[in-house]
Short mmCIF file of C-alpha atoms and ligand atoms in Angstrom, two decimals:
data_model
loop_
_atom_site.label_atom_id
_atom_site.label_comp_id
_atom_site.label_asym_id
_atom_site.label_seq_id
_atom_site.Cartn_x
_atom_site.Cartn_y
_atom_site.Cartn_z
CA MET Y 250 142.98 129.49 98.50
CA SER Y 251 141.36 130.18 95.15
CA ILE Y 252 137.77 129.26 94.27
CA LEU Y 253 139.40 127.60 91.21
CA ASN Y 254 141.00 125.00 93.49
CA ARG Y 255 139.85 121.53 92.29
CA LYS Y 256 137.72 123.04 89.53
CA ARG Y 257 137.71 121.23 86.19
CA ILE Y 258 138.53 123.67 83.40
CA VAL Y 259 138.49 123.21 79.63
CA LEU Y 260 140.76 125.79 78.04
CA ALA Y 261 140.07 126.23 74.32
CA VAL Y 262 142.78 127.93 72.31
CA THR Y 263 142.07 129.32 68.83
CA ALA Y 264 144.35 130.64 66.10
CA GLY Y 265 145.58 134.06 67.14
CA ILE Y 266 149.09 135.21 67.99
CA ALA Y 267 147.96 135.51 71.63
CA ALA Y 268 147.81 131.68 71.64
CA TYR Y 269 151.39 131.78 72.98
CA LYS Y 270 149.96 133.28 76.19
CA ALA Y 271 147.83 130.15 76.63
CA ALA Y 272 150.91 128.44 78.06
CA PHE Y 273 151.09 131.03 80.87
CA LEU Y 274 147.37 130.78 81.40
CA VAL Y 275 147.53 126.98 81.83
CA ARG Y 276 150.34 127.40 84.35
CA LEU Y 277 148.42 129.95 86.38
CA LEU Y 278 145.26 127.83 86.41
CA VAL Y 279 147.19 124.73 87.46
CA LYS Y 280 148.85 126.76 90.23
CA LYS Y 281 145.40 127.72 91.48
CA GLY Y 282 144.68 124.02 91.95
CA ALA Y 283 142.50 123.56 88.85
CA GLU Y 284 142.51 120.49 86.63
CA VAL Y 285 142.98 121.80 83.10
CA ARG Y 286 142.28 120.05 79.81
CA VAL Y 287 143.34 122.00 76.72
CA ILE Y 288 141.70 121.79 73.32
CA LEU Y 289 142.87 123.60 70.19
CA SER Y 290 141.32 124.66 66.93
CA PRO Y 291 143.29 122.98 64.11
CA GLU Y 292 144.78 126.34 62.98
CA ALA Y 293 145.95 127.11 66.55
CA LEU Y 294 148.60 124.41 65.96
CA ASP Y 295 150.45 126.99 63.83
CA PHE Y 296 150.90 129.13 66.96
CA VAL Y 297 151.44 126.76 69.86
CA THR Y 298 152.30 123.09 70.22
CA PRO Y 299 150.22 120.43 71.95
CA LEU Y 300 153.41 119.22 73.63
CA THR Y 301 153.88 122.53 75.48
CA LEU Y 302 150.27 122.62 76.63
CA SER Y 303 150.03 118.95 77.55
CA THR Y 304 153.24 119.19 79.59
CA LEU Y 305 151.96 122.22 81.48
CA SER Y 306 148.44 120.90 81.99
CA LYS Y 307 149.58 117.30 82.67
CA ASN Y 308 146.72 116.19 80.43
CA GLN Y 309 146.49 115.14 76.81
CA VAL Y 310 145.67 117.99 74.40
CA GLU Y 311 142.91 117.41 71.84
CA TYR Y 312 142.36 119.21 68.53
CA GLU Y 313 140.55 116.79 66.22
CA PHE Y 314 137.27 114.92 66.30
CA SER Y 315 139.11 111.63 65.92
CA ASN Y 316 142.47 110.34 67.04
CA SER Y 317 145.15 108.70 64.85
CA ASP Y 318 143.98 105.26 66.10
CA GLY Y 319 140.51 106.00 64.69
CA SER Y 320 138.90 106.55 68.11
CA TRP Y 321 136.51 109.42 68.63
CA ASN Y 322 137.17 112.48 70.81
CA ASN Y 323 134.01 112.75 72.79
CA HIS Y 324 133.22 116.47 72.76
CA VAL Y 325 129.99 115.92 74.69
CA GLU Y 326 131.87 114.21 77.51
CA LEU Y 327 134.43 117.06 77.66
CA GLY Y 328 131.67 119.68 77.65
CA LEU Y 329 129.91 117.94 80.52
CA TRP Y 330 133.11 117.19 82.45
CA ALA Y 331 133.99 120.87 82.76
CA ASP Y 332 133.00 123.06 85.71
CA LEU Y 333 133.92 125.98 83.48
CA MET Y 334 135.28 126.65 80.00
CA ILE Y 335 137.63 129.43 78.94
CA ILE Y 336 138.12 130.27 75.26
CA ALA Y 337 141.37 132.24 75.06
CA PRO Y 338 142.31 133.60 72.66
CA ALA Y 339 138.96 133.74 70.88
CA THR Y 340 139.53 135.05 67.34
CA ALA Y 341 137.02 137.10 65.33
CA ASN Y 342 136.39 133.97 63.26
CA THR Y 343 135.66 131.85 66.36
CA LEU Y 344 133.37 134.52 67.87
CA SER Y 345 131.42 134.63 64.62
CA LYS Y 346 131.05 130.84 64.48
CA MET Y 347 130.09 130.67 68.17
CA ALA Y 348 127.43 133.32 67.62
CA ASP Y 349 126.04 131.37 64.65
CA GLY Y 350 126.19 127.93 66.24
CA ALA Y 351 128.71 126.51 63.76
CA SER Y 352 130.54 123.39 64.88
CA ASP Y 353 133.18 122.62 62.29
CA ASN Y 354 135.99 122.02 64.78
CA LEU Y 355 136.45 120.42 68.21
CA VAL Y 356 136.52 123.77 70.07
CA LEU Y 357 133.12 124.77 68.68
CA ALA Y 358 131.60 121.34 69.30
CA VAL Y 359 132.77 121.34 72.93
CA TYR Y 360 131.48 124.91 73.34
CA LEU Y 361 128.04 123.88 72.04
CA SER Y 362 128.00 120.85 74.36
CA ALA Y 363 129.15 122.72 77.48
CA LYS Y 364 126.61 123.14 80.27
CA CYS Y 365 128.99 125.13 82.47
CA PRO Y 366 129.81 128.87 82.51
CA VAL Y 367 131.83 129.83 79.42
CA PHE Y 368 134.38 132.66 79.53
CA VAL Y 369 135.54 134.21 76.26
CA ALA Y 370 138.70 136.30 75.88
CA PRO Y 371 138.63 137.95 72.43
CA ALA Y 372 141.92 138.74 70.71
CA MET Y 373 142.40 140.39 67.31
CA ASP Y 374 143.65 143.46 65.56
CA LEU Y 375 142.02 146.77 66.53
CA ASP Y 376 140.03 147.28 63.31
CA MET Y 377 138.70 143.72 63.45
CA TYR Y 378 137.76 144.30 67.10
CA ARG Y 379 136.01 147.58 66.26
CA HIS Y 380 134.12 146.13 63.30
CA PRO Y 381 130.36 146.17 63.86
CA SER Y 382 130.09 142.46 63.05
CA THR Y 383 132.53 141.62 65.87
CA SER Y 384 130.72 143.90 68.33
CA GLN Y 385 127.40 142.33 67.36
CA ASN Y 386 128.79 138.82 67.75
CA ILE Y 387 130.11 139.70 71.21
CA GLU Y 388 126.73 141.14 72.18
CA ARG Y 389 124.97 137.99 70.93
CA LEU Y 390 127.36 135.79 72.87
CA LYS Y 391 126.55 137.77 76.02
CA THR Y 392 122.83 137.15 75.46
CA PHE Y 393 123.60 133.40 75.40
CA GLY Y 394 125.05 133.81 78.93
CA ASN Y 395 128.73 133.72 77.93
CA LEU Y 396 131.02 135.89 80.02
CA ILE Y 397 133.23 138.15 77.92
CA ILE Y 398 136.65 139.06 79.30
CA PRO Y 399 137.27 142.50 77.79
CA ALA Y 400 140.20 142.80 75.39
CA GLU Y 401 142.94 145.16 76.55
CA SER Y 402 144.63 148.10 74.80
CA GLY Y 403 148.25 148.16 73.74
CA GLU Y 404 150.65 147.18 71.01
CA LEU Y 405 149.25 144.64 68.58
CA ALA Y 406 150.95 142.04 66.40
CA SER Y 407 150.21 144.22 63.33
CA GLY Y 408 152.39 146.96 64.78
CA LEU Y 409 149.30 149.09 65.36
CA SER Y 410 148.33 150.11 68.85
CA GLY Y 411 144.82 150.00 70.28
CA GLU Y 412 142.12 147.78 71.72
CA GLY Y 413 142.06 144.11 70.76
CA ARG Y 414 144.88 142.49 72.74
CA MET Y 415 143.84 139.43 74.67
CA ALA Y 416 143.59 140.19 78.39
CA GLU Y 417 146.80 139.21 80.21
CA PRO Y 418 146.65 135.68 81.70
CA GLU Y 419 146.71 137.11 85.27
CA ASN Y 420 143.73 139.32 84.41
CA ILE Y 421 141.87 136.42 82.82
CA VAL Y 422 142.39 134.36 85.98
CA SER Y 423 141.22 137.12 88.33
CA PHE Y 424 138.20 137.86 86.11
CA VAL Y 425 137.22 134.17 86.18
CA GLU Y 426 137.87 133.88 89.94
CA ASP Y 427 135.73 136.95 90.72
CA LYS Y 428 132.84 135.74 88.60
CA ILE Y 429 132.93 132.15 89.87
CA GLN Y 430 133.21 133.30 93.50
CA SER Y 431 130.35 135.78 93.16
CA LYS Y 432 128.12 133.13 91.57
CA ALA Y 433 129.10 130.42 94.08
CA PRO Y 434 126.03 129.23 96.01
CA LEU Y 435 127.66 129.83 99.41
CA ASN Y 436 129.49 133.03 98.50
CA GLY Y 437 129.72 135.32 101.54
CA LYS Y 438 128.47 132.63 103.95
CA LYS Y 439 130.34 131.43 107.00
CA VAL Y 440 129.91 127.71 107.54
CA LEU Y 441 130.92 126.11 110.83
CA VAL Y 442 131.17 122.31 110.84
CA SER Y 443 132.07 119.82 113.55
CA ALA Y 444 133.42 116.39 112.68
CA GLY Y 445 134.95 113.28 114.14
CA PRO Y 446 134.74 111.60 117.51
CA THR Y 447 135.68 113.06 120.86
CA TYR Y 448 138.14 111.25 123.10
CA GLU Y 449 137.49 111.51 126.83
CA LEU Y 450 140.65 110.88 128.76
CA ILE Y 451 140.87 108.26 131.52
CA ASP Y 452 144.57 108.82 132.11
CA PRO Y 453 147.41 110.23 129.94
CA VAL Y 454 147.34 107.19 127.60
CA ARG Y 455 143.74 105.94 127.60
CA PHE Y 456 140.38 107.30 126.62
CA VAL Y 457 136.68 106.58 126.19
CA GLY Y 458 135.75 107.19 122.55
CA ASN Y 459 133.91 105.93 119.50
CA PHE Y 460 134.66 104.71 115.99
CA SER Y 461 133.79 107.90 114.08
CA SER Y 462 136.41 108.60 111.39
CA GLY Y 463 135.37 112.22 110.83
CA LYS Y 464 134.81 111.52 107.13
CA MET Y 465 131.22 112.75 106.89
CA GLY Y 466 131.87 116.12 108.54
CA ILE Y 467 135.15 116.64 106.70
CA GLU Y 468 133.40 115.98 103.36
CA ILE Y 469 130.80 118.58 104.34
CA ALA Y 470 133.56 121.11 105.12
CA LYS Y 471 135.28 120.36 101.78
CA ALA Y 472 132.06 120.64 99.79
CA ALA Y 473 131.19 123.93 101.52
CA ALA Y 474 134.63 125.31 100.58
CA ASP Y 475 134.09 124.20 96.96
CA MET Y 476 130.74 126.03 97.02
CA GLY Y 477 132.46 129.29 97.94
CA ALA Y 478 131.83 129.45 101.70
CA GLU Y 479 134.28 130.60 104.35
CA VAL Y 480 134.64 127.34 106.23
CA SER Y 481 135.66 126.62 109.77
CA LEU Y 482 136.01 123.00 110.86
CA VAL Y 483 136.18 121.89 114.47
CA CYS Y 484 137.52 118.37 114.32
CA GLY Y 485 137.92 115.67 116.92
CA PRO Y 486 140.79 113.17 116.50
CA SER Y 487 140.78 112.14 112.83
CA ALA Y 488 143.48 110.95 110.45
CA ILE Y 489 141.79 112.58 107.45
CA SER Y 490 143.64 115.54 105.99
CA THR Y 491 142.05 118.79 104.82
CA GLU Y 492 145.23 120.04 103.21
CA GLY Y 493 144.70 121.81 99.90
CA PHE Y 494 141.26 123.07 100.92
CA ALA Y 495 140.26 126.55 102.03
CA ILE Y 496 139.28 125.28 105.47
CA ARG Y 497 140.24 126.80 108.82
CA ARG Y 498 140.66 123.77 111.03
CA THR Y 499 140.66 123.64 114.81
CA ASP Y 500 141.68 120.23 116.15
CA VAL Y 501 140.20 119.25 119.49
CA ILE Y 502 140.19 116.11 121.59
CA SER Y 503 137.39 116.16 124.15
CA ALA Y 504 133.74 117.21 124.11
CA LEU Y 505 134.53 120.14 126.39
CA GLU Y 506 137.19 121.39 123.98
CA MET Y 507 134.80 120.94 121.07
CA LYS Y 508 132.12 122.90 122.93
CA ASN Y 509 134.49 125.83 123.52
CA ALA Y 510 135.67 125.85 119.91
CA MET Y 511 132.11 125.71 118.52
CA GLU Y 512 130.76 128.36 120.88
CA SER Y 513 133.59 130.79 120.19
CA GLN Y 514 132.78 130.76 116.46
CA TYR Y 515 129.00 130.42 116.67
CA THR Y 516 127.91 134.08 116.69
CA GLU Y 517 129.75 134.77 113.43
CA ALA Y 518 128.43 131.70 111.61
CA ASP Y 519 125.57 131.64 109.09
CA ILE Y 520 125.29 127.86 108.82
CA VAL Y 521 126.30 125.43 111.56
CA ILE Y 522 126.45 121.68 110.92
CA MET Y 523 127.11 119.49 113.92
CA SER Y 524 128.16 116.16 112.51
CA ALA Y 525 130.61 115.17 115.25
CA ALA Y 526 130.01 111.99 117.24
CA VAL Y 527 130.33 113.61 120.64
CA ALA Y 528 130.87 111.26 123.57
CA ASP Y 529 127.87 111.58 125.84
CA TYR Y 530 129.90 110.80 128.99
CA ARG Y 531 133.43 111.45 130.20
CA PRO Y 532 135.38 110.03 133.14
CA ALA Y 533 134.64 112.01 136.28
CA ASN Y 534 138.38 112.26 136.99
CA ILE Y 535 141.40 112.07 134.70
CA ALA Y 536 144.26 110.27 136.45
CA GLU Y 537 147.45 112.29 136.25
CA GLN Y 538 149.63 109.21 135.86
CA LYS Y 539 149.05 106.06 133.86
CA ILE Y 540 146.73 103.85 135.91
CA LYS Y 541 148.52 100.69 137.05
CA LYS Y 542 146.88 97.28 136.75
CA LYS Y 543 145.87 96.05 140.22
CA GLU Y 544 142.45 94.58 140.98
CA ASP Y 545 140.59 92.06 138.77
CA GLU Y 546 137.82 94.56 138.26
CA MET Y 547 137.87 98.27 137.82
CA VAL Y 548 135.11 100.87 137.78
CA ILE Y 549 135.39 104.15 135.94
CA GLN Y 550 132.83 106.67 137.01
CA LEU Y 551 131.44 108.69 134.11
CA VAL Y 552 129.70 112.06 134.17
CA LYS Y 553 127.49 113.50 131.48
CA ASN Y 554 129.03 115.75 128.84
CA PRO Y 555 127.17 118.90 127.89
CA ASP Y 556 125.00 118.56 124.80
CA ILE Y 557 126.87 120.98 122.51
CA LEU Y 558 124.17 121.14 119.86
CA LYS Y 559 121.39 121.74 122.35
CA GLY Y 560 123.41 124.62 123.82
CA LEU Y 561 123.84 126.12 120.34
CA GLY Y 562 120.10 125.71 119.70
CA GLU Y 563 119.33 127.69 122.85
CA LYS Y 564 121.58 130.56 121.72
CA LYS Y 565 120.35 130.52 118.11
CA LYS Y 566 119.80 133.90 116.42
CA ASN Y 567 120.01 133.93 112.61
CA GLN Y 568 122.07 130.78 112.16
CA LEU Y 569 120.78 127.79 110.28
CA LEU Y 570 121.44 124.93 112.67
CA ILE Y 571 121.75 121.39 111.39
CA GLY Y 572 122.31 118.30 113.49
CA PHE Y 573 122.79 114.61 112.87
CA ALA Y 574 120.99 111.71 114.48
CA LEU Y 575 122.39 108.24 114.63
CA GLU Y 576 119.65 105.79 115.51
CA THR Y 577 119.19 102.04 115.77
CA ASN Y 578 115.43 101.95 116.34
CA ASP Y 579 112.34 104.20 115.97
CA GLU Y 580 114.61 106.30 113.78
CA ILE Y 581 112.19 108.93 112.49
CA GLU Y 582 110.45 109.48 115.82
CA ASN Y 583 113.73 109.81 117.66
CA ALA Y 584 115.21 112.13 115.04
CA LYS Y 585 112.12 114.36 115.12
CA ALA Y 586 112.35 114.57 118.88
CA LYS Y 587 116.03 115.64 118.65
CA LEU Y 588 115.17 118.23 115.99
CA LYS Y 589 112.60 119.82 118.28
CA ASN Y 590 114.47 119.42 121.52
CA LYS Y 591 117.68 120.94 120.13
CA ASN Y 592 115.89 123.76 118.23
CA LEU Y 593 117.28 122.70 114.82
CA ASP Y 594 116.32 123.75 111.30
CA MET Y 595 117.09 120.30 109.97
CA ILE Y 596 118.37 116.96 111.14
CA VAL Y 597 120.24 114.40 109.05
CA LEU Y 598 119.24 110.93 110.08
CA ASN Y 599 121.51 107.97 109.54
CA SER Y 600 120.28 104.62 110.52
CA MET Y 601 122.58 102.01 111.96
CA GLN Y 602 120.24 99.43 110.39
CA ASP Y 603 121.64 100.20 106.92
CA LYS Y 604 124.79 98.33 106.00
CA GLU Y 605 125.86 101.26 103.78
CA ALA Y 606 125.64 103.76 106.64
CA GLY Y 607 127.63 104.57 109.71
CA PHE Y 608 131.10 104.82 111.16
CA ARG Y 609 134.28 103.97 109.23
CA LYS Y 610 132.38 103.59 105.94
CA ASP Y 611 132.82 105.52 102.69
CA THR Y 612 129.09 105.51 102.04
CA ASN Y 613 126.13 106.81 103.95
CA LYS Y 614 122.36 106.53 103.62
CA VAL Y 615 120.55 109.49 105.04
CA SER Y 616 117.17 111.16 105.37
CA PHE Y 617 116.62 114.84 105.94
CA ILE Y 618 113.93 115.99 108.34
CA THR Y 619 113.17 119.70 108.44
CA LYS Y 620 111.54 121.69 111.20
CA ASP Y 621 108.43 122.04 109.01
CA GLN Y 622 108.21 118.22 108.99
CA GLN Y 623 109.48 117.53 105.46
CA LEU Y 624 111.07 114.11 105.18
CA ILE Y 625 113.40 113.44 102.26
CA SER Y 626 115.07 110.04 102.00
CA HIS Y 627 118.15 109.43 99.88
CA GLU Y 628 119.76 106.34 98.38
CA ALA Y 629 123.10 105.14 99.75
CA LYS Y 630 125.87 107.32 98.30
CA ASN Y 631 129.51 108.18 98.83
CA LYS Y 632 129.93 110.51 101.78
CA SER Y 633 131.22 113.23 99.39
CA GLU Y 634 127.93 112.99 97.46
CA VAL Y 635 125.91 113.01 100.69
CA ALA Y 636 127.80 116.16 101.73
CA LYS Y 637 126.80 117.88 98.47
CA ASP Y 638 123.17 116.76 98.92
CA ILE Y 639 123.10 118.27 102.41
CA LEU Y 640 124.56 121.60 101.29
CA ASN Y 641 122.43 121.82 98.13
CA PHE Y 642 119.34 121.17 100.23
CA ILE Y 643 120.36 123.94 102.64
CA VAL Y 644 120.96 126.36 99.74
CA GLU Y 645 117.77 125.50 97.87
CA LYS Y 646 115.30 124.90 100.68
CA LEU Y 647 116.54 126.53 103.87
CA MET Y 648 118.42 129.65 102.75
CA LEU Y 649 115.41 131.61 101.52
N1 CTP L 714 125.53 116.09 120.13
C1 CTP L 714 126.15 117.14 120.80
N2 CTP L 714 126.63 116.97 122.04
C2 CTP L 714 126.50 115.79 122.68
C3 CTP L 714 125.86 114.72 122.03
C4 CTP L 714 125.40 114.90 120.75
O1 CTP L 714 126.28 118.22 120.22
N3 CTP L 714 126.97 115.67 123.91
C5 CTP L 714 125.01 116.31 118.78
C6 CTP L 714 125.60 115.42 117.69
O2 CTP L 714 126.71 116.04 117.09
C7 CTP L 714 124.43 115.28 116.73
C8 CTP L 714 123.22 115.36 117.60
O3 CTP L 714 123.64 115.99 118.80
O4 CTP L 714 124.41 116.34 115.79
C9 CTP L 714 122.57 114.06 117.93
O5 CTP L 714 123.52 113.15 118.41
P1 CTP L 714 123.12 111.64 118.79
O6 CTP L 714 124.34 110.94 119.30
O7 CTP L 714 122.34 111.02 117.68
O8 CTP L 714 122.09 111.88 119.94
P2 CTP L 714 122.18 112.29 121.43
O9 CTP L 714 121.60 113.65 121.58
O10 CTP L 714 123.55 112.09 121.98
O11 CTP L 714 121.16 111.28 122.09
P3 CTP L 714 121.27 109.66 122.22
O12 CTP L 714 122.75 109.34 122.22
O13 CTP L 714 120.60 109.39 123.49
O14 CTP L 714 120.54 109.10 121.04
#
């Protein structure tokens, strides 16, 4: 799975003959799972049609500051929407204007508004490419933090042969992938996450369990994959899919299965986040056949499940170990005790007293408590946002 999966990309096309390759580039980016919005300089319309690019990108193509109905194309919004911007082909004229801060077309205005990494693929004839003004513009653009995708050598539209051809779309994509992956905050890290409930069997058709949907842990696994980590998810019974994400998923049912799966991957892991709602007890015996209804009352004897997180805490070497605490009373005291007792680096506290928090909800309201006693409380947010908060906190505060 590519790091470009689910990334939002603005592709800006300017007026060079290599603009025809933009169609292939859009296709490749879409195949990688990216959402692509194409913008054109007005002169690029002589080389490629908006219809081709909008069909391939499945998004409207923009090339003017205003639309025919008089509405405004919000270049600031587009610049902020993007996770990354690619300008391909970037003509000598566009490079010069970018270096000078001109903004007389939509491409330049979006470029100036963009807060994300900007990749530039120059394309022009060899003498234009060699000209000192072009080289200086490219050098200036690098000092602004833009990433230049080197032009390639070969036959040019002029009939001459030499350096100046836009990099092939495949090469542009691998250049962008390599750079984005290497800059990803969790690049090279192995993240192990547990999610969901555990079901403890009573007989072949019944179990003791809880209402956890798995959403919180699955959002953490997805966010970690988006941040460039190698992600392994150990998931109790959950209907939520992780398809389309670079996540290695091991489905388990009981606490004992979850324990085995977590322990077998623990040594390798850099960051371990135990967000599963593990059943504390399991039936002492699992009936082999479906239990028949007989007496008016029935007793199921339960035995304690191992505390998976505590076991991981005891074996901890270099891993960052993060647990969750679900509390109904004396929340902070109880969470701090769990943090210490289970040898954690951080615990994420969710309180059952908050109506926005808990099982089967899309939102959560959490506080982070670290082993050095920091307490950071957050507002109620979507679980996907909470997942990003947790991982950003780990990257910024714990991974030093
Ligand atoms: N946990 C675990 N194994 C268990 C029980 C809990 O690994 N058998 C983990 C949970 O995944 C969570 C943390 O321990 O990260 C705290 O879980 P919680 O249910 O809040 O606390 P418990 O330790 O089970 O204590 P209690 O239920 O008494 O509050």
